[in-house]
Amino acid sequence: MRYRLVHLNAEYEVDIHKEQSEFVVRIRDKDYRISELVVQDNAISFRTEGKRHSIYFARDGEKIYVTLDGEYYFIELSNRTRYGSQGEEQQKGNVIASSMPGLLVKLPVKVGDKVKSGDTLAIVEAMKMQNELRSPIDGEVKKINCKEGEQVDAFQTIVEIENATIK
Amino acid sequence: MRYRLVHLNAEYEVDIHKEQSEFVVRIRDKDYRISELVVQDNAISFRTEGKRHSIYFARDGEKIYVTLDGEYYFIELSNRTRYGSQGEEQQKGNVIASSMPGLLVKLPVKVGDKVKSGDTLAIVEAMKMQNELRSPIDGEVKKINCKEGEQVDAFQTIVEIENATIK
Amino acid sequence: MFKRILIANRGEIAIRVAKACKELGIITIGIFSTADENSKHLRYMDESYKVGEPPPQASYLNINAIMAAAKQGGAEAIHPGYGFLAENPRFAEACEKTGIVFIGPSSKALSLVGDKIASRSTVKKVGVPIIPGMQIAEREVTSFQKIAKQVGYPVIVKASMGGGGKGMRIVRTPKDLETSIEAGQREAKNAFGDETVYLEKYIERPRHIEFQVLRDQDGKTVHLFERECSIQRRHQKIVEETPSTALDPELRRRMGAAAKKVIEASEYTNAGTVEFLLDENHNFYFLEVNARVQVEHPITEMVTGVDLVRQQIMIAAGAKIDFEQSDISQRGHAIEARIYAEDPENNFLPCPGKIVFLNEPAGPGVRVDSGIFQAWDVPPHYDPILSKLIVWAENRDMAIKRMSDALNDYIILGIKTNLGYLKRIMGTAKFIKGEYHTHFIDENESKLRLRDSNINTAIAAASLIVMESKQGAKSPVESDGTRQPTTPWQEIGDWEICRR
Amino acid sequence: MFKRILIANRGEIAIRVAKACKELGIITIGIFSTADENSKHLRYMDESYKVGEPPPQASYLNINAIMAAAKQGGAEAIHPGYGFLAENPRFAEACEKTGIVFIGPSSKALSLVGDKIASRSTVKKVGVPIIPGMQIAEREVTSFQKIAKQVGYPVIVKASMGGGGKGMRIVRTPKDLETSIEAGQREAKNAFGDETVYLEKYIERPRHIEFQVLRDQDGKTVHLFERECSIQRRHQKIVEETPSTALDPELRRRMGAAAKKVIEASEYTNAGTVEFLLDENHNFYFLEVNARVQVEHPITEMVTGVDLVRQQIMIAAGAKIDFEQSDISQRGHAIEARIYAEDPENNFLPCPGKIVFLNEPAGPGVRVDSGIFQAWDVPPHYDPILSKLIVWAENRDMAIKRMSDALNDYIILGIKTNLGYLKRIMGTAKFIKGEYHTHFIDENESKLRLRDSNINTAIAAASLIVMESKQGAKSPVESDGTRQPTTPWQEIGDWEICRR
């Protein structure tokens, strides 16, 4: 079975197969042999590389929250066109999505506006925090998907910019 | 809708019906008007007699655990022939049941034995505690349902005594 | 410091010890019976070994299996917790022989304090008061009669190796003495394999006051003040508090000094508790030494600020106690309530089973040392203790209210527990006033009964729950396949199947 | 004592205050916005009133609605908690006018300490050091230039009504001063409706040390020692501890005395905190007074044994402080970590949403002041604080380890939180050594990043979870009705639908 998982914008190709009572999980060309697998409710435990891991998890559709040794990993199944987070947008450059769920408090552009890299395209507010979404490129506003005062989800596309010249 | 509920060996006849947005629960000839009913997972809340109650509960078949203001109520739906607890047996007198789940460590009688009121019929052990089951009546052992060394459940009948003379 | 410690216990105390180990950077090795493969204490162990079948004799009391696990896990020390093998001199000896440090006193000190008659005479020698009575075990009824006459009735016959009320008989008139001795011997023989009994003056309405003592390997001894443990059911403590309302500073000073003397005279090292009875005239008498960390140790930790389990490990590793008696003071007030899987409405009989829903209290001054989790099936083989709720507050009044509120917030559903009963204790006038003794539970029986006030509300809630779970379900499909809509009035039929 | 108190807040602090009220036998009246109808704080209220729509302006900042609820509920006093209206002089005034006691200082004292320039001059008069800079707000650029030259660069331009870093500009060279003033004024105007800014010497690598003070209505003033709050992200504290590793007994004594002077000079009553900056040469400077119970108050409670919220209520009711400065001592070490619904891997942006699974830590020295429960949907309208984890231990090393272990035991699934990030702070060399200042987060950025070590294990776990949830499900039924058996190898198709 093969999956493509995303963690912190890095993609991991994973291949799982069973060999007798063990599972072999191949991640980035390294094999992890998994034994003593127990999955129950919100906990999964297994042994690999000589160590037993007890991991709590929650799965919500394609999103998987995993906690291990006090650290949290937010992992997504990459089997759809995802809306990227800010970091990624700066590379991709034309889809401006909210980084968090919140209220769209300001949307100072309209379709057809010329914008410069760094211009504020939208301000989303949540939990007393304002997040400014800036244009990563020079370009023209091609499409606006939301209205001021609307509640937006994380990763929801708010504005699309048509590439002019990449600065 | 009518129910018969048992709490601490007392039976309660309960009659529930709806009047507009309220429920009327009649318990022992007194009416309680219930409003603002919310049931979710393990919690139920409602208002009655001017007070709002938030109650946690767990239901396991006919058994209902309810906690209210720091007190716990173990309530059973009385729609089957129940095996009573010790107290009740002393009134009923012929069915000797364990008061707790545990190990049947001693069963010093056999079918046909004559027993006197107060004789030990069985000893059940659980959690470092031994519970002696004594005969509430003079009589004869009619039936034995368990073997020494067996795990027994709460309310499981261990011995049945045929009434001789009630002392 | 040790690198690896085996924790020869289960439940909340195994977790308590594991946490102390982790804070000291020590790797924890757990043990478990086959009934405990899914138990909470294993989550706190770096490694775990199965030591046997569910009955304690086969696993947690199985010295050979535990020593084998210690060897396999490379343990340098073993912490026994309380109960099970904690005060077993043979276990301490087995450790001593294999070069594993037993975190507790030496097997020799354990043997001494475990023998009630021997420890009585040791204690008497150093001038600590003991309850008037026999100095050595005797077999002749005439000796019992003589001493009973000397100390005056009522007297009590006790098993020399006893504990938990087994083998005890209170005797109020000379004519009952002989039969009581015989009954006591029989019971002692059955319970402890040793029929030796002895006789003491019986103290009416005593308070149970104990002093926590620490002693390091250099012999430095410090006490950490008292715990009052008079609230008992079936000779088992269920609520403890510190400071005790029965002591004034002078009495506290004298008892603390006496407790230290007892520990020193017994050549006892590590943490130990000296139990006293306090009579109505404020005379105190040595009762026994508890040679282990006790269930109620947290209340001492809360008021003195000393981590007792950490101290146990440090002392066992050879560290010196790095504070003086004068550094230790009591700040505020702490109460512990033991949460048991038992039915107070049915003679406190134990109630193992599955915990369907769990919510544990938290917040200012609230500590929960818990061995349970939601969805866990409490096994029937072990002590019914589930967890301990400990509160601390600025003063006793606030602590009682805090305990009461925390008990309200403590929700365990699916099995019966003593949570409600404990809350009733907090609401009892005698407890609130601090005027109580070891017969508190008996003397307040009627006040501690589940009060009627809310039963109708609970019954109403239960009916609504039953009704809702019926209405929430899909309309039932009859066996002939026709679908019947459900309305409350059509369910009246329920009534018919009820037993008259 | 008051009979009924309205708690004008939500979340963990509303619960904290409600518990203190209940322990004093006071009936609690809660308020809630329509986003909070199911929130945890309402479980601790005897009565609750809806005060408006989700936006804070419509509900928790809506003075009229809250005063109406107080009137309807018959409240004799209002506890404002922290944030929202806690330091709003108009709210205190509204209370004063209607004869309801505001649990906090008078509106007059609130106005004084709320004005940074006015409080600077008050403080200077009583001889407490302030950061060199302007004594009055000035508008002329030349005045700024003159004073900047006097105190020496770098300097900082600050909003008079400021807070949370808004309107602040650090200026390192004279040529940047004018533009920084203009930018600061603009930002101040936008944020606080007042463009007044002033100039101070900029302290490099300062530590943020604050002193907790209590003052009763007779003017008796006691301080409860310091809290070090230098671990901040975006000018918000996330980890606090006491005692501070930066103070020696002499400096602690001097700062404590200064804090009391500030509170006395401001004619301030009730609980207040005096914030100082401590520079690298151990000079301290008055920063501001926080006129409320603070988020980090529990660490002071843990080491001093004083219940600050109870003291607030008692002082507001007219009670005298019943202990002396010499009665207060610091015992052991306490650390608080604030648990936020935020994503440390994405610039700490807030993450509201549903909590799918929750397990909160407990045990020795662990306190959780929590506003959340499993299955709760954290609303997006309010501060992202979910709860506070506070630990106490005998010393700082043990406290850090205890915090680290407790963070391990704290499981929140379904939303992103800073739990892992907080644990990384506990493992940072500079934190462990106690050598840090307010730029800790920035300077340790690389060390605080999620380490790679376990990512592959987490990825493997996620894959197993996905696989198991597929295998656990029934074989899929195709739209044409044929049932297909599922085997791992047949699912390779997943690969194909992945985006390249």
Coordinates of N, CA, C and O in Angstrom, one line a residue, chain D residues 424-488:
Chain D
R424 N 9.9 21.7 24.2 CA 11.3 22.0 23.6 C 12.0 23.1 24.4 O 13.2 23.1 24.7
I425 N 11.2 24.1 24.9 CA 11.8 25.1 25.7 C 12.4 24.5 27.0 O 13.5 24.8 27.4
M426 N 11.7 23.5 27.6 CA 12.2 22.9 28.8 C 13.5 22.1 28.5 O 14.3 21.9 29.5
G427 N 13.8 21.8 27.3 CA 15.0 21.0 26.9 C 16.1 21.9 26.4 O 17.2 21.4 26.0
T428 N 15.9 23.2 26.4 CA 16.9 24.2 25.9 C 18.0 24.5 26.9 O 17.7 24.8 28.1
A429 N 19.2 24.4 26.5 CA 20.3 24.6 27.5 C 20.2 25.9 28.2 O 20.4 26.0 29.4
K430 N 19.9 27.0 27.5 CA 19.9 28.3 28.1 C 18.7 28.4 29.2 O 18.9 29.0 30.2
F431 N 17.6 27.7 28.9 CA 16.5 27.7 29.9 C 16.9 26.9 31.1 O 16.7 27.3 32.3
I432 N 17.5 25.7 30.8 CA 17.9 24.8 31.9 C 18.9 25.6 32.9 O 18.9 25.4 34.1
K433 N 19.8 26.3 32.2 CA 20.8 27.1 33.0 C 20.2 28.3 33.7 O 20.8 29.0 34.5
G434 N 19.0 28.7 33.2 CA 18.4 29.9 33.8 C 19.0 31.2 33.2 O 18.8 32.3 33.8
E435 N 19.7 31.1 32.1 CA 20.4 32.2 31.5 C 19.6 32.7 30.3 O 19.8 32.2 29.2
Y436 N 18.6 33.5 30.6 CA 17.8 33.9 29.4 C 17.2 35.3 29.7 O 17.4 35.9 30.8
H437 N 16.6 35.9 28.6 CA 16.1 37.2 28.7 C 15.0 37.3 27.7 O 14.6 36.2 27.1
T438 N 14.4 38.5 27.5 CA 13.2 38.5 26.7 C 13.3 38.1 25.2 O 12.4 38.0 24.5
H439 N 14.6 38.0 24.7 CA 14.8 37.6 23.3 C 15.1 36.1 23.2 O 15.5 35.7 22.2
F440 N 14.8 35.4 24.3 CA 15.1 34.0 24.3 C 14.5 33.2 23.1 O 15.2 32.4 22.4
I441 N 13.2 33.5 22.8 CA 12.6 32.8 21.7 C 13.3 33.0 20.3 O 13.6 32.1 19.6
D442 N 13.6 34.3 20.1 CA 14.3 34.6 18.8 C 15.7 34.0 18.8 O 16.1 33.4 17.8
E443 N 16.4 34.2 19.9 CA 17.8 33.7 19.9 C 18.0 32.2 19.9 O 19.0 31.7 19.5
N444 N 16.9 31.5 20.3 CA 17.0 30.0 20.3 C 16.1 29.4 19.2 O 15.8 28.2 19.3
E445 N 15.8 30.2 18.2 CA 14.9 29.7 17.2 C 15.2 28.3 16.6 O 14.4 27.5 16.6
S446 N 16.5 28.2 16.3 CA 16.8 26.9 15.7 C 16.7 25.7 16.6 O 16.3 24.6 16.3
K447 N 17.0 26.0 17.9 CA 16.9 24.9 18.9 C 15.5 24.6 19.2 O 15.2 23.5 19.8
L448 N 14.6 25.5 19.0 CA 13.2 25.3 19.3 C 12.4 24.8 18.2 O 11.2 24.5 18.3
R449 N 13.0 24.6 17.1 CA 12.3 24.0 15.9 C 12.0 22.5 16.2 O 12.8 21.8 16.8
L450 N 10.9 22.0 15.7 CA 10.6 20.6 15.8 C 11.7 19.8 15.2 O 12.1 20.0 14.1
R451 N 12.3 19.0 16.1 CA 13.5 18.2 15.7 C 13.0 17.0 14.8 O 11.9 16.5 14.9
D452 N 13.9 16.6 13.9 CA 13.6 15.6 12.9 C 13.5 14.2 13.5 O 12.9 13.4 13.0
S453 N 14.2 14.0 14.7 CA 14.4 12.6 15.1 C 13.2 11.7 15.0 O 13.3 10.6 14.6
N454 N 12.0 12.2 15.4 CA 10.9 11.3 15.5 C 9.9 11.4 14.3 O 8.9 10.7 14.3
I455 N 10.3 12.3 13.3 CA 9.3 12.5 12.3 C 9.0 11.2 11.5 O 7.8 10.9 11.2
N456 N 10.0 10.5 11.2 CA 9.8 9.2 10.5 C 8.9 8.3 11.2 O 8.0 7.6 10.6
T457 N 9.1 8.2 12.6 CA 8.2 7.3 13.4 C 6.8 7.8 13.3 O 5.8 7.1 13.2
A458 N 6.6 9.2 13.4 CA 5.3 9.7 13.3 C 4.6 9.5 12.0 O 3.4 9.1 11.9
I459 N 5.4 9.6 10.9 CA 4.9 9.3 9.6 C 4.5 7.9 9.4 O 3.5 7.5 8.9
A460 N 5.3 7.0 10.0 CA 5.0 5.6 10.0 C 3.7 5.3 10.7 O 2.9 4.5 10.2
A461 N 3.6 5.9 11.9 CA 2.3 5.8 12.7 C 1.1 6.2 11.9 O 0.1 5.6 11.8
A462 N 1.3 7.4 11.2 CA 0.2 7.9 10.4 C -0.2 7.0 9.3 O -1.4 6.7 9.1
S463 N 0.8 6.4 8.7 CA 0.5 5.5 7.6 C -0.3 4.2 8.1 O -1.2 3.7 7.5
L464 N 0.2 3.7 9.3 CA -0.5 2.6 9.9 C -1.9 2.9 10.3 O -2.8 2.1 10.1
I465 N -2.1 4.1 10.7 CA -3.5 4.6 11.1 C -4.4 4.6 9.9 O -5.5 4.1 9.9
V466 N -3.9 5.2 8.8 CA -4.6 5.2 7.6 C -4.9 3.8 7.1 O -6.1 3.5 6.8
M467 N -3.9 3.0 7.1 CA -4.1 1.6 6.6 C -5.1 0.9 7.5 O -6.0 0.2 7.0
E468 N -5.0 1.0 8.8 CA -5.9 0.3 9.7 C -7.3 0.7 9.6 O -8.2 -0.1 9.7
S469 N -7.5 2.1 9.4 CA -8.8 2.5 9.3 C -9.5 2.0 8.0 O -10.7 1.9 7.9
K470 N -8.6 1.8 7.0 CA -9.2 1.2 5.8 C -9.5 -0.3 6.0 O -10.5 -0.8 5.6
Q471 N -8.5 -1.0 6.6 CA -8.8 -2.4 6.8 C -9.8 -2.7 7.8 O -10.6 -3.7 7.7
G472 N -9.9 -1.8 8.8 CA -11.0 -2.0 9.8 C -12.4 -1.8 9.2 O -13.3 -2.5 9.7
A473 N -12.5 -1.0 8.2 CA -13.8 -0.7 7.6 C -14.2 -2.0 6.8 O -13.4 -2.8 6.5
K474 N -15.5 -2.0 6.6 CA -16.0 -3.2 5.8 C -15.5 -3.0 4.4 O -15.2 -1.9 3.9
S475 N -15.4 -4.1 3.7 CA -15.0 -4.1 2.3 C -15.9 -3.1 1.5 O -17.1 -3.2 1.7
P476 N -15.4 -2.3 0.7 CA -16.2 -1.4 0.0 C -17.2 -2.0 -1.0 O -16.8 -3.0 -1.6
V477 N -18.3 -1.5 -1.1 CA -19.3 -2.0 -2.1 C -19.2 -1.0 -3.3 O -19.4 0.2 -3.1
E478 N -19.0 -1.6 -4.4 CA -18.9 -0.8 -5.6 C -20.3 -0.3 -6.0 O -21.3 -0.8 -5.5
S479 N -20.4 0.8 -6.8 CA -21.7 1.3 -7.2 C -22.5 0.3 -7.9 O -23.7 0.3 -7.9
D480 N -21.9 -0.6 -8.6 CA -22.6 -1.7 -9.3 C -23.0 -2.8 -8.3 O -23.6 -3.8 -8.7
G481 N -22.7 -2.7 -7.1 CA -23.2 -3.7 -6.1 C -22.3 -4.8 -5.8 O -22.4 -5.5 -4.9
T482 N -21.2 -5.0 -6.6 CA -20.3 -6.0 -6.4 C -19.4 -5.7 -5.2 O -19.1 -4.5 -5.0
R483 N -19.1 -6.7 -4.4 CA -18.3 -6.4 -3.2 C -16.9 -6.9 -3.4 O -16.6 -8.0 -3.9
Q484 N -16.0 -6.0 -3.2 CA -14.6 -6.2 -3.5 C -13.8 -6.5 -2.2 O -13.8 -5.7 -1.3
P485 N -13.2 -7.7 -2.1 CA -12.3 -7.9 -0.9 C -11.1 -6.9 -1.0 O -10.6 -6.6 -2.0
T486 N -10.7 -6.5 0.2 CA -9.6 -5.5 0.3 C -8.4 -6.2 0.7 O -8.3 -6.9 1.7
T487 N -7.3 -6.1 0.0 CA -6.0 -6.5 0.5 C -5.1 -5.3 0.3 O -5.3 -4.5 -0.5
P488 N -4.0 -5.3 1.1 CA -3.1 -4.2 1.0 C -2.7 -3.9 -0.4 O -2.7 -2.8 -0.9

